[in-house]
């Protein structure tokens, strides 16, 4: 695990966007395509906007890029609370991604459970896996850290935390807004990724980051602690404000 501390939110977004490009270019060189899972919330929005700007967007062959969502709110795609909606506005509308390369959660299905089941089937079909016995490996999973220590939509005390077989599940709203049902990747799927990157910024995240990285409470209290890629890398990209309570020896500011 590496913790990288950026000066501020803007530097964090720039580093995250550059990292996305580097990982994508390497994945395309090595495996012919790049498959990423994006996070919602407010922190990554600037990263997505930077990726869509010509100076970065032109560095990548978007024909070889596939984007999933690590979690989604069960609201229509044009609802401002939708993660898909945020990503679309921030970057998708400006990028030359071919049809079928943005694999959004179908929130028009009758229930969150049906949406989760459908998304899991979509994943298995995309990775050409006959069943869940072999875990799909994302090249990159972006995650956020909620004030209650949730990540993706893996909330404290939720049944989703103990899921070992399914790759995607529906989960009731947590205690933080917005109070809508969610669809989320589970720990086994996230932890199978080649690279997981948390994006955490702002002084309001300092206590939670300290809990997740130093106190390390049990997973049911602090789900972010459950993110431990089995055979991949874990990077915490944080800003100085979020990192303000971390002991200096734990930081790797130069990376
Ligand atoms: C969501 C998320 C969630 C988010 C954290 C942090 O859909 O809400 O994907 O896990 O990443 O709550 O959100 P902020 O970046 O807004 O603090």
mmCIF file of C-alpha atoms and ligand atoms in Angstrom:
data_model
loop_
_atom_site.group_PDB
_atom_site.id
_atom_site.type_symbol
_atom_site.label_atom_id
_atom_site.label_comp_id
_atom_site.label_asym_id
_atom_site.label_seq_id
_atom_site.Cartn_x
_atom_site.Cartn_y
_atom_site.Cartn_z
ATOM 1 C CA UNK A 1 0.000 0.000 0.000
ATOM 2 C CA UNK A 2 1.227 3.485 -0.854
ATOM 3 C CA UNK A 3 -0.039 6.800 0.469
ATOM 4 C CA UNK A 4 0.660 9.752 -1.769
ATOM 5 C CA UNK A 5 -0.016 13.223 -0.398
ATOM 6 C CA UNK A 6 -0.815 16.060 -2.796
ATOM 7 C CA UNK A 7 -0.687 19.778 -2.005
ATOM 8 C CA UNK A 8 -4.372 20.329 -2.613
ATOM 9 C CA UNK A 9 -7.476 19.073 -4.413
ATOM 10 C CA UNK A 10 -6.329 20.372 -7.772
ATOM 11 C CA UNK A 11 -2.975 18.593 -7.601
ATOM 12 C CA UNK A 12 -4.772 15.448 -6.502
ATOM 13 C CA UNK A 13 -7.068 15.614 -9.524
ATOM 14 C CA UNK A 14 -4.111 16.177 -11.855
ATOM 15 C CA UNK A 15 -2.200 13.236 -10.395
ATOM 16 C CA UNK A 16 -5.270 11.008 -10.589
ATOM 17 C CA UNK A 17 -5.887 11.964 -14.225
ATOM 18 C CA UNK A 18 -2.237 11.358 -15.142
ATOM 19 C CA UNK A 19 -2.263 8.036 -13.325
ATOM 20 C CA UNK A 20 -5.412 6.988 -15.189
ATOM 21 C CA UNK A 21 -3.622 7.715 -18.482
ATOM 22 C CA UNK A 22 -0.438 5.864 -17.462
ATOM 23 C CA UNK A 23 -2.299 2.783 -16.276
ATOM 24 C CA UNK A 24 -4.487 2.852 -19.377
ATOM 25 C CA UNK A 25 -1.522 3.124 -21.736
ATOM 26 C CA UNK A 26 0.258 0.262 -19.997
ATOM 27 C CA UNK A 27 -2.850 -1.949 -20.015
ATOM 28 C CA UNK A 28 -3.395 -1.290 -23.728
ATOM 29 C CA UNK A 29 0.240 -2.128 -24.485
ATOM 30 C CA UNK A 30 0.134 -5.300 -22.432
ATOM 31 C CA UNK A 31 -3.397 -6.593 -22.974
ATOM 32 C CA UNK A 32 -4.810 -4.583 -25.867
ATOM 33 C CA UNK A 33 -7.468 -2.814 -23.813
ATOM 34 C CA UNK A 34 -8.025 -0.853 -20.599
ATOM 35 C CA UNK A 35 -10.910 -1.669 -18.282
ATOM 36 C CA UNK A 36 -11.633 0.708 -15.407
ATOM 37 C CA UNK A 37 -14.308 1.090 -12.756
ATOM 38 C CA UNK A 38 -15.110 4.691 -11.862
ATOM 39 C CA UNK A 39 -16.253 6.023 -8.520
ATOM 40 C CA UNK A 40 -19.021 8.495 -7.837
ATOM 41 C CA UNK A 41 -19.253 11.205 -5.229
ATOM 42 C CA UNK A 42 -17.815 14.676 -5.623
ATOM 43 C CA UNK A 43 -14.040 14.143 -5.252
ATOM 44 C CA UNK A 44 -13.296 12.477 -8.637
ATOM 45 C CA UNK A 45 -15.348 14.916 -10.699
ATOM 46 C CA UNK A 46 -12.423 17.248 -11.377
ATOM 47 C CA UNK A 47 -10.256 14.256 -12.354
ATOM 48 C CA UNK A 48 -12.838 13.255 -14.954
ATOM 49 C CA UNK A 49 -13.041 16.821 -16.255
ATOM 50 C CA UNK A 50 -9.253 16.929 -16.652
ATOM 51 C CA UNK A 51 -9.286 13.617 -18.535
ATOM 52 C CA UNK A 52 -11.721 15.072 -21.046
ATOM 53 C CA UNK A 53 -9.558 18.098 -21.821
ATOM 54 C CA UNK A 54 -7.806 17.780 -25.199
ATOM 55 C CA UNK A 55 -4.240 17.804 -23.802
ATOM 56 C CA UNK A 56 -4.972 14.558 -21.937
ATOM 57 C CA UNK A 57 -7.808 13.070 -23.973
ATOM 58 C CA UNK A 58 -5.665 12.953 -27.114
ATOM 59 C CA UNK A 59 -3.048 10.831 -25.339
ATOM 60 C CA UNK A 60 -5.281 7.781 -25.242
ATOM 61 C CA UNK A 61 -6.820 5.489 -27.820
ATOM 62 C CA UNK A 62 -10.373 5.589 -26.462
ATOM 63 C CA UNK A 63 -11.372 2.783 -28.833
ATOM 64 C CA UNK A 64 -9.546 0.508 -26.423
ATOM 65 C CA UNK A 65 -11.038 1.906 -23.211
ATOM 66 C CA UNK A 66 -14.002 0.377 -21.346
ATOM 67 C CA UNK A 67 -15.584 2.100 -18.362
ATOM 68 C CA UNK A 68 -17.687 0.510 -15.629
ATOM 69 C CA UNK A 69 -19.030 1.994 -12.393
ATOM 70 C CA UNK A 70 -17.937 0.621 -9.014
ATOM 71 C CA UNK A 71 -21.215 1.762 -7.557
ATOM 72 C CA UNK A 72 -24.370 3.519 -8.633
ATOM 73 C CA UNK A 73 -27.394 5.105 -7.051
ATOM 74 C CA UNK A 74 -30.732 3.558 -8.081
ATOM 75 C CA UNK A 75 -32.029 6.668 -9.817
ATOM 76 C CA UNK A 76 -32.553 7.435 -13.523
ATOM 77 C CA UNK A 77 -29.445 8.239 -15.554
ATOM 78 C CA UNK A 78 -30.518 11.842 -15.994
ATOM 79 C CA UNK A 79 -30.997 12.361 -12.255
ATOM 80 C CA UNK A 80 -28.339 14.691 -10.786
ATOM 81 C CA UNK A 81 -27.712 12.101 -8.031
ATOM 82 C CA UNK A 82 -26.702 9.460 -10.603
ATOM 83 C CA UNK A 83 -22.987 8.659 -10.733
ATOM 84 C CA UNK A 84 -23.360 7.951 -14.447
ATOM 85 C CA UNK A 85 -24.865 11.423 -14.885
ATOM 86 C CA UNK A 86 -21.936 13.072 -13.103
ATOM 87 C CA UNK A 87 -19.344 11.164 -15.160
ATOM 88 C CA UNK A 88 -21.245 11.846 -18.383
ATOM 89 C CA UNK A 89 -21.286 15.585 -17.727
ATOM 90 C CA UNK A 90 -17.686 15.698 -16.527
ATOM 91 C CA UNK A 91 -16.114 13.637 -19.290
ATOM 92 C CA UNK A 92 -18.119 11.200 -21.370
ATOM 93 C CA UNK A 93 -19.851 13.855 -23.463
ATOM 94 C CA UNK A 94 -16.454 15.197 -24.538
ATOM 95 C CA UNK A 95 -14.709 11.902 -25.279
ATOM 96 C CA UNK A 96 -14.671 9.816 -28.480
ATOM 97 C CA UNK A 97 -15.698 6.609 -26.693
ATOM 98 C CA UNK A 98 -17.355 4.130 -29.062
ATOM 99 C CA UNK A 99 -20.894 2.980 -28.296
ATOM 100 C CA UNK A 100 -20.847 0.067 -25.886
ATOM 101 C CA UNK A 101 -17.646 1.164 -24.155
ATOM 102 C CA UNK A 102 -19.430 2.827 -21.231
ATOM 103 C CA UNK A 103 -21.012 0.050 -19.239
ATOM 104 C CA UNK A 104 -23.441 1.810 -16.935
ATOM 105 C CA UNK A 105 -25.694 0.159 -14.355
ATOM 106 C CA UNK A 106 -29.238 -0.275 -15.770
ATOM 107 C CA UNK A 107 -31.256 1.731 -13.266
ATOM 108 C CA UNK A 108 -34.387 1.455 -15.399
ATOM 109 C CA UNK A 109 -34.927 -2.144 -14.257
ATOM 110 C CA UNK A 110 -37.748 -2.749 -11.757
ATOM 111 C CA UNK A 111 -35.642 -3.203 -8.609
ATOM 112 C CA UNK A 112 -32.094 -2.523 -7.364
ATOM 113 C CA UNK A 113 -31.657 -6.312 -7.042
ATOM 114 C CA UNK A 114 -32.541 -6.797 -10.714
ATOM 115 C CA UNK A 115 -30.103 -4.021 -11.645
ATOM 116 C CA UNK A 116 -27.312 -5.650 -9.605
ATOM 117 C CA UNK A 117 -27.971 -9.082 -11.107
ATOM 118 C CA UNK A 118 -28.018 -7.604 -14.601
ATOM 119 C CA UNK A 119 -24.767 -5.713 -14.006
ATOM 120 C CA UNK A 120 -23.046 -8.843 -12.758
ATOM 121 C CA UNK A 121 -24.163 -10.728 -15.877
ATOM 122 C CA UNK A 122 -22.888 -7.862 -18.011
ATOM 123 C CA UNK A 123 -19.508 -8.057 -16.274
ATOM 124 C CA UNK A 124 -19.216 -11.804 -16.719
ATOM 125 C CA UNK A 125 -20.153 -11.528 -20.396
ATOM 126 C CA UNK A 126 -17.682 -8.680 -20.936
ATOM 127 C CA UNK A 127 -14.817 -10.615 -19.370
ATOM 128 C CA UNK A 128 -16.003 -13.798 -21.155
ATOM 129 C CA UNK A 129 -16.281 -15.711 -17.891
ATOM 130 C CA UNK A 130 -18.774 -18.580 -17.708
ATOM 131 C CA UNK A 131 -19.545 -18.030 -13.995
ATOM 132 C CA UNK A 132 -18.297 -16.250 -10.883
ATOM 133 C CA UNK A 133 -15.651 -18.865 -10.083
ATOM 134 C CA UNK A 134 -12.992 -16.788 -11.827
ATOM 135 C CA UNK A 135 -12.943 -13.182 -10.763
ATOM 136 C CA UNK A 136 -12.763 -10.465 -13.427
ATOM 137 C CA UNK A 137 -9.665 -8.288 -13.053
ATOM 138 C CA UNK A 138 -10.116 -4.577 -13.550
ATOM 139 C CA UNK A 139 -7.006 -2.679 -14.610
ATOM 140 C CA UNK A 140 -8.038 0.196 -12.358
ATOM 141 C CA UNK A 141 -10.720 0.779 -9.724
ATOM 142 C CA UNK A 142 -11.198 4.311 -8.409
ATOM 143 C CA UNK A 143 -12.746 4.563 -4.947
ATOM 144 C CA UNK A 144 -13.809 7.317 -2.577
ATOM 145 C CA UNK A 145 -14.013 7.414 1.197
ATOM 146 C CA UNK A 146 -17.294 8.450 2.802
ATOM 147 C CA UNK A 147 -17.441 10.262 6.142
ATOM 148 C CA UNK A 148 -18.744 7.048 7.719
ATOM 149 C CA UNK A 149 -15.773 5.109 6.278
ATOM 150 C CA UNK A 150 -17.821 3.570 3.472
ATOM 151 C CA UNK A 151 -16.320 3.010 0.087
ATOM 152 C CA UNK A 152 -18.093 2.292 -3.205
ATOM 153 C CA UNK A 153 -21.563 1.661 -1.696
ATOM 154 C CA UNK A 154 -20.232 -0.707 0.954
ATOM 155 C CA UNK A 155 -21.743 0.873 4.048
ATOM 156 C CA UNK A 156 -21.020 0.098 7.721
ATOM 157 C CA UNK A 157 -23.016 -2.893 8.992
ATOM 158 C CA UNK A 158 -24.498 -3.661 5.548
ATOM 159 C CA UNK A 159 -25.062 -7.261 4.449
ATOM 160 C CA UNK A 160 -23.055 -6.441 1.302
ATOM 161 C CA UNK A 161 -19.886 -6.447 3.418
ATOM 162 C CA UNK A 162 -20.034 -10.180 3.988
ATOM 163 C CA UNK A 163 -20.796 -11.111 0.386
ATOM 164 C CA UNK A 164 -18.233 -13.616 -0.832
ATOM 165 C CA UNK A 165 -19.781 -15.005 -4.025
ATOM 166 C CA UNK A 166 -21.622 -12.278 -5.859
ATOM 167 C CA UNK A 167 -19.640 -9.602 -7.671
ATOM 168 C CA UNK A 168 -22.331 -6.939 -7.594
ATOM 169 C CA UNK A 169 -25.145 -6.520 -5.072
ATOM 170 C CA UNK A 170 -27.946 -4.141 -4.235
ATOM 171 C CA UNK A 171 -27.733 -2.431 -0.875
ATOM 172 C CA UNK A 172 -30.071 -0.135 1.047
ATOM 173 C CA UNK A 173 -29.168 3.531 1.527
ATOM 174 C CA UNK A 174 -26.527 4.186 4.162
ATOM 175 C CA UNK A 175 -26.916 6.944 6.714
ATOM 176 C CA UNK A 176 -25.362 9.593 4.473
ATOM 177 C CA UNK A 177 -27.153 11.374 1.635
ATOM 178 C CA UNK A 178 -28.497 10.735 -0.887
ATOM 179 C CA UNK A 179 -30.983 8.310 0.719
ATOM 180 C CA UNK A 180 -31.419 6.032 -2.296
ATOM 181 C CA UNK A 181 -30.801 2.336 -2.875
ATOM 182 C CA UNK A 182 -27.427 1.515 -4.388
ATOM 183 C CA UNK A 183 -25.803 -1.074 -6.582
ATOM 184 C CA UNK A 184 -22.226 -1.835 -5.639
ATOM 185 C CA UNK A 185 -19.197 -3.942 -6.471
ATOM 186 C CA UNK A 186 -18.402 -6.320 -3.609
ATOM 187 C CA UNK A 187 -15.048 -6.818 -1.863
ATOM 188 C CA UNK A 188 -14.071 -9.923 -3.900
ATOM 189 C CA UNK A 189 -14.477 -8.029 -7.177
ATOM 190 C CA UNK A 190 -12.677 -4.869 -6.043
ATOM 191 C CA UNK A 191 -9.891 -6.842 -4.396
ATOM 192 C CA UNK A 192 -9.240 -8.779 -7.609
ATOM 193 C CA UNK A 193 -8.231 -5.560 -9.422
ATOM 194 C CA UNK A 194 -4.713 -4.903 -10.661
ATOM 195 C CA UNK A 195 -4.727 -1.401 -9.203
ATOM 196 C CA UNK A 196 -7.076 0.249 -6.707
ATOM 197 C CA UNK A 197 -6.814 3.992 -6.130
ATOM 198 C CA UNK A 198 -8.628 5.871 -3.368
ATOM 199 C CA UNK A 199 -9.170 9.591 -3.973
ATOM 200 C CA UNK A 200 -9.651 11.464 -0.706
ATOM 201 C CA UNK A 201 -9.591 15.245 -0.260
ATOM 202 C CA UNK A 202 -10.561 17.921 2.230
ATOM 203 C CA UNK A 203 -10.225 18.603 5.949
ATOM 204 C CA UNK A 204 -13.634 17.007 6.557
ATOM 205 C CA UNK A 205 -12.043 13.662 5.578
ATOM 206 C CA UNK A 206 -9.076 13.896 7.995
ATOM 207 C CA UNK A 207 -10.658 11.965 10.885
ATOM 208 C CA UNK A 208 -12.090 9.286 8.624
ATOM 209 C CA UNK A 209 -8.795 8.837 6.811
ATOM 210 C CA UNK A 210 -7.035 8.483 10.169
ATOM 211 C CA UNK A 211 -9.574 5.819 11.161
ATOM 212 C CA UNK A 212 -9.183 3.909 7.898
ATOM 213 C CA UNK A 213 -5.381 4.008 7.797
ATOM 214 C CA UNK A 214 -4.232 4.179 11.409
ATOM 215 C CA UNK A 215 -6.958 2.946 13.752
ATOM 216 C CA UNK A 216 -8.167 0.334 11.280
ATOM 217 C CA UNK A 217 -11.437 -0.615 12.984
ATOM 218 C CA UNK A 218 -13.207 -3.853 11.967
ATOM 219 C CA UNK A 219 -14.650 -3.887 8.459
ATOM 220 C CA UNK A 220 -18.276 -3.745 9.605
ATOM 221 C CA UNK A 221 -17.485 -0.393 11.220
ATOM 222 C CA UNK A 222 -15.102 0.898 8.562
ATOM 223 C CA UNK A 223 -15.653 -0.851 5.216
ATOM 224 C CA UNK A 224 -12.682 0.889 3.566
ATOM 225 C CA UNK A 225 -10.447 -1.370 5.684
ATOM 226 C CA UNK A 226 -11.736 -4.315 3.637
ATOM 227 C CA UNK A 227 -10.051 -3.033 0.470
ATOM 228 C CA UNK A 228 -6.928 -5.171 0.198
ATOM 229 C CA UNK A 229 -6.152 -6.158 -3.390
ATOM 230 C CA UNK A 230 -5.120 -9.824 -3.377
ATOM 231 C CA UNK A 231 -2.612 -9.548 -6.185
ATOM 232 C CA UNK A 232 -2.741 -5.890 -7.105
ATOM 233 C CA UNK A 233 -1.617 -2.513 -5.857
ATOM 234 C CA UNK A 234 -3.381 -0.168 -3.493
ATOM 235 C CA UNK A 235 -2.740 3.568 -3.651
ATOM 236 C CA UNK A 236 -4.266 6.212 -1.414
ATOM 237 C CA UNK A 237 -4.103 9.518 -3.284
ATOM 238 C CA UNK A 238 -4.974 12.130 -0.676
ATOM 239 C CA UNK A 239 -4.523 15.851 -0.209
ATOM 240 C CA UNK A 240 -2.681 17.565 2.659
ATOM 241 C CA UNK A 241 -5.913 18.510 4.412
ATOM 242 C CA UNK A 242 -7.208 14.954 4.427
ATOM 243 C CA UNK A 243 -3.775 13.684 5.517
ATOM 244 C CA UNK A 244 -3.369 16.232 8.332
ATOM 245 C CA UNK A 245 -3.848 13.685 11.149
ATOM 246 C CA UNK A 246 -1.688 10.926 9.680
ATOM 247 C CA UNK A 247 1.668 10.222 11.326
ATOM 248 C CA UNK A 248 4.471 11.552 9.077
ATOM 249 C CA UNK A 249 6.251 8.173 8.921
ATOM 250 C CA UNK A 250 3.217 6.723 7.150
ATOM 251 C CA UNK A 251 3.390 9.115 4.216
ATOM 252 C CA UNK A 252 5.173 8.724 0.887
ATOM 253 C CA UNK A 253 4.865 12.318 -0.357
ATOM 254 C CA UNK A 254 7.297 11.967 -3.236
ATOM 255 C CA UNK A 255 5.267 9.451 -5.195
HETATM 256 C C1 LIG B 1 -21.155 7.297 -4.096
HETATM 257 C C2 LIG B 1 -19.757 6.827 -3.994
HETATM 258 C C3 LIG B 1 -19.119 6.894 -2.646
HETATM 259 C C4 LIG B 1 -18.185 8.116 -2.615
HETATM 260 C C5 LIG B 1 -17.846 8.507 -1.203
HETATM 261 C C6 LIG B 1 -17.000 9.761 -1.158
HETATM 262 O O1 LIG B 1 -21.827 6.934 -5.034
HETATM 263 O O2 LIG B 1 -21.569 8.066 -3.219
HETATM 264 O O3 LIG B 1 -19.162 6.208 -5.010
HETATM 265 O O4 LIG B 1 -18.452 5.761 -2.246
HETATM 266 O O5 LIG B 1 -17.025 7.817 -3.323
HETATM 267 O O6 LIG B 1 -19.046 8.759 -0.513
HETATM 268 O O7 LIG B 1 -17.717 10.790 -1.744
HETATM 269 P P1 LIG B 1 -17.132 12.257 -1.911
HETATM 270 O O8 LIG B 1 -16.079 12.186 -2.928
HETATM 271 O O9 LIG B 1 -18.328 13.061 -2.368
HETATM 272 O O10 LIG B 1 -16.647 12.676 -0.570
#
